[in-house]
Amino acid sequence: MIRVNSMRLQNIVNNYMEILSDLDEDSKLYSSMAETDKYFKQVSNSFRNNMKELYTVFEDYIAFSLSAVGVAVTDNRLREYILNAYKLKIIPEDFYEFYNKTLNIRNTFAHQYKKPTTKELVKLYKDNRDILKNFESFINDRLKIHIKNNRKDLLSLYDE
């Protein structure tokens, strides 16, 4: 089970890093294109899909992290999960504020709405990119600690 949990967290971190990279690329392309460009709509859709995936990874990370400390995620609403994750230091304060403030965007994706516009999403991404990059470092550090602690746990089995 320890190995599976480390692999799951590693997948979450890897997905997050890949999505951030894709968002960087898409936001640059989107900003450099005119609406009349042949591939503008595809770039716009790609950016929107990546933003949707970003919020999915946020939820995956929080659900994984809370369950790892014994908090049943089925008992709470998402805003409560986020608050619990912040109180337990599973997410940093700047990310907590960003995620809590933008949770309504996640809801628009969940219900297939076309708002906010891609232009607004690109602005949101660019304005909060530092927070998202810091969160990448934060979860990477948590992964390293998780793996290190799990290796200690595995090694202690052989010491007995």
CSV table of C-alpha atoms in Angstrom, one decimal:
chain,number,residue,atom,x,y,z
A,1,MET,CA,0.0,0.0,0.0
A,2,ILE,CA,2.9,2.4,0.8
A,3,ARG,CA,4.3,1.9,-2.7
A,4,VAL,CA,0.8,2.5,-4.4
A,5,ASN,CA,0.4,5.7,-2.4
A,6,SER,CA,3.8,7.0,-3.4
A,7,MET,CA,3.0,6.2,-7.0
A,8,ARG,CA,-0.3,7.9,-6.9
A,9,LEU,CA,1.2,11.0,-5.4
A,10,GLN,CA,3.9,10.9,-8.0
A,11,ASN,CA,1.3,10.7,-10.8
A,12,ILE,CA,-0.6,13.7,-9.3
A,13,VAL,CA,2.7,15.7,-9.2
A,14,ASN,CA,3.6,14.7,-12.7
A,15,ASN,CA,0.2,15.5,-14.1
A,16,TYR,CA,0.3,18.9,-12.4
A,17,MET,CA,3.7,19.7,-13.9
A,18,GLU,CA,2.6,18.6,-17.4
A,19,ILE,CA,-0.5,20.7,-17.2
A,20,LEU,CA,1.4,23.8,-16.0
A,21,SER,CA,3.8,23.4,-19.0
A,22,ASP,CA,0.9,23.0,-21.4
A,23,LEU,CA,-0.8,26.1,-19.9
A,24,ASP,CA,2.4,28.1,-20.3
A,25,GLU,CA,2.6,27.1,-24.0
A,26,ASP,CA,-1.1,27.6,-24.7
A,27,SER,CA,-1.3,31.0,-23.0
A,28,LYS,CA,1.7,32.2,-25.1
A,29,LEU,CA,0.1,30.9,-28.3
A,30,TYR,CA,-3.3,32.3,-27.4
A,31,SER,CA,-1.9,35.8,-26.6
A,32,SER,CA,0.1,35.9,-29.9
A,33,MET,CA,-2.9,34.9,-32.1
A,34,ALA,CA,-5.8,36.8,-33.6
A,35,GLU,CA,-9.3,35.4,-33.4
A,36,THR,CA,-9.2,35.1,-37.2
A,37,ASP,CA,-6.1,32.8,-37.1
A,38,LYS,CA,-6.8,29.3,-38.4
A,39,TYR,CA,-5.9,27.5,-35.1
A,40,PHE,CA,-7.2,30.1,-32.6
A,41,LYS,CA,-10.2,28.1,-31.6
A,42,GLN,CA,-8.1,25.0,-31.1
A,43,VAL,CA,-5.6,26.8,-28.9
A,44,SER,CA,-8.5,28.3,-27.0
A,45,ASN,CA,-10.1,24.9,-26.4
A,46,SER,CA,-6.8,23.4,-25.5
A,47,PHE,CA,-6.2,26.1,-22.9
A,48,ARG,CA,-9.7,25.7,-21.4
A,49,ASN,CA,-9.3,21.9,-21.3
A,50,ASN,CA,-6.0,22.3,-19.5
A,51,MET,CA,-7.5,24.7,-17.0
A,52,LYS,CA,-10.2,22.1,-16.3
A,53,GLU,CA,-7.6,19.5,-15.8
A,54,LEU,CA,-5.7,21.8,-13.4
A,55,TYR,CA,-8.7,21.9,-11.1
A,56,THR,CA,-9.2,18.2,-11.4
A,57,VAL,CA,-5.5,17.7,-10.2
A,58,PHE,CA,-6.1,20.2,-7.4
A,59,GLU,CA,-9.0,18.0,-6.2
A,60,ASP,CA,-7.1,14.8,-6.7
A,61,TYR,CA,-4.2,16.2,-4.6
A,62,ILE,CA,-6.4,17.4,-1.8
A,63,ALA,CA,-8.5,14.2,-1.7
A,64,PHE,CA,-5.3,12.1,-1.7
A,65,SER,CA,-3.6,14.2,1.0
A,66,LEU,CA,-6.6,14.4,3.3
A,67,SER,CA,-7.3,10.6,3.0
A,68,ALA,CA,-3.6,10.0,3.9
A,69,VAL,CA,-4.1,11.8,7.2
A,70,GLY,CA,-7.4,10.1,7.9
A,71,VAL,CA,-9.9,12.8,6.8
A,72,ALA,CA,-12.8,11.2,5.0
A,73,VAL,CA,-13.3,13.4,1.9
A,74,THR,CA,-16.9,12.1,1.3
A,75,ASP,CA,-18.0,13.7,4.5
A,76,ASN,CA,-17.3,17.3,3.4
A,77,ARG,CA,-18.0,19.7,0.7
A,78,LEU,CA,-15.1,20.9,-1.5
A,79,ARG,CA,-14.7,24.3,0.2
A,80,GLU,CA,-14.5,22.4,3.5
A,81,TYR,CA,-11.8,20.1,2.0
A,82,ILE,CA,-9.8,23.1,1.0
A,83,LEU,CA,-10.1,24.6,4.5
A,84,ASN,CA,-9.1,21.3,6.1
A,85,ALA,CA,-6.2,21.0,3.7
A,86,TYR,CA,-5.0,24.5,4.6
A,87,LYS,CA,-5.4,23.9,8.4
A,88,LEU,CA,-3.5,20.6,8.1
A,89,LYS,CA,-0.7,22.4,6.1
A,90,ILE,CA,-1.4,20.2,3.1
A,91,ILE,CA,-1.6,23.3,1.0
A,92,PRO,CA,0.1,26.7,1.5
A,93,GLU,CA,-1.7,29.9,2.4
A,94,ASP,CA,-1.3,31.6,-1.0
A,95,PHE,CA,-2.6,28.6,-2.8
A,96,TYR,CA,-5.5,28.2,-0.4
A,97,GLU,CA,-6.6,31.8,-1.0
A,98,PHE,CA,-6.2,31.4,-4.8
A,99,TYR,CA,-8.1,28.1,-4.9
A,100,ASN,CA,-10.9,29.1,-2.6
A,101,LYS,CA,-11.3,32.4,-4.5
A,102,THR,CA,-11.5,30.7,-7.9
A,103,LEU,CA,-13.5,27.6,-7.0
A,104,ASN,CA,-16.5,28.9,-8.9
A,105,ILE,CA,-14.4,28.4,-12.1
A,106,ARG,CA,-14.1,24.8,-11.3
A,107,ASN,CA,-17.9,24.7,-10.9
A,108,THR,CA,-18.4,26.2,-14.4
A,109,PHE,CA,-16.2,23.5,-15.9
A,110,ALA,CA,-18.1,20.8,-14.0
A,111,HIS,CA,-21.4,22.0,-15.5
A,112,GLN,CA,-20.1,22.6,-19.0
A,113,TYR,CA,-20.6,26.4,-19.0
A,114,LYS,CA,-18.7,28.5,-21.5
A,115,LYS,CA,-17.9,31.2,-18.9
A,116,PRO,CA,-15.5,32.6,-18.0
A,117,THR,CA,-14.1,33.4,-21.4
A,118,THR,CA,-10.8,32.0,-22.5
A,119,LYS,CA,-9.4,35.5,-22.4
A,120,GLU,CA,-10.4,35.8,-18.8
A,121,LEU,CA,-8.9,32.4,-17.9
A,122,VAL,CA,-5.6,33.3,-19.6
A,123,LYS,CA,-5.5,36.5,-17.5
A,124,LEU,CA,-6.3,34.5,-14.4
A,125,TYR,CA,-3.6,32.1,-15.2
A,126,LYS,CA,-1.0,34.7,-15.9
A,127,ASP,CA,-1.9,36.8,-12.9
A,128,ASN,CA,-1.6,33.7,-10.6
A,129,ARG,CA,1.2,31.8,-12.3
A,130,ASP,CA,3.7,32.5,-9.4
A,131,ILE,CA,1.2,30.9,-7.0
A,132,LEU,CA,0.8,27.9,-9.2
A,133,LYS,CA,4.5,27.5,-9.7
A,134,ASN,CA,5.1,27.8,-5.9
A,135,PHE,CA,2.4,25.1,-5.4
A,136,GLU,CA,4.3,22.9,-7.9
A,137,SER,CA,7.4,23.2,-5.6
A,138,PHE,CA,5.3,22.6,-2.5
A,139,ILE,CA,3.8,19.4,-3.8
A,140,ASN,CA,7.2,18.2,-5.2
A,141,ASP,CA,8.7,18.7,-1.7
A,142,ARG,CA,5.8,16.8,-0.1
A,143,LEU,CA,6.3,14.0,-2.6
A,144,LYS,CA,10.0,13.8,-1.6
A,145,ILE,CA,9.1,13.7,2.1
A,146,HIS,CA,6.4,11.1,1.4
A,147,ILE,CA,8.9,8.8,-0.4
A,148,LYS,CA,11.6,9.4,2.2
A,149,ASN,CA,9.2,8.6,5.1
A,150,ASN,CA,7.8,5.5,3.3
A,151,ARG,CA,11.3,4.2,2.6
A,152,LYS,CA,12.0,4.5,6.4
A,153,ASP,CA,8.8,2.7,7.1
A,154,LEU,CA,9.7,-0.1,4.7
A,155,LEU,CA,13.2,-0.4,6.1
A,156,SER,CA,12.0,-0.5,9.6
A,157,LEU,CA,10.1,-3.7,8.8
A,158,TYR,CA,13.4,-5.5,8.3
A,159,ASP,CA,14.9,-4.2,11.5
A,160,GLU,CA,12.4,-6.1,13.7
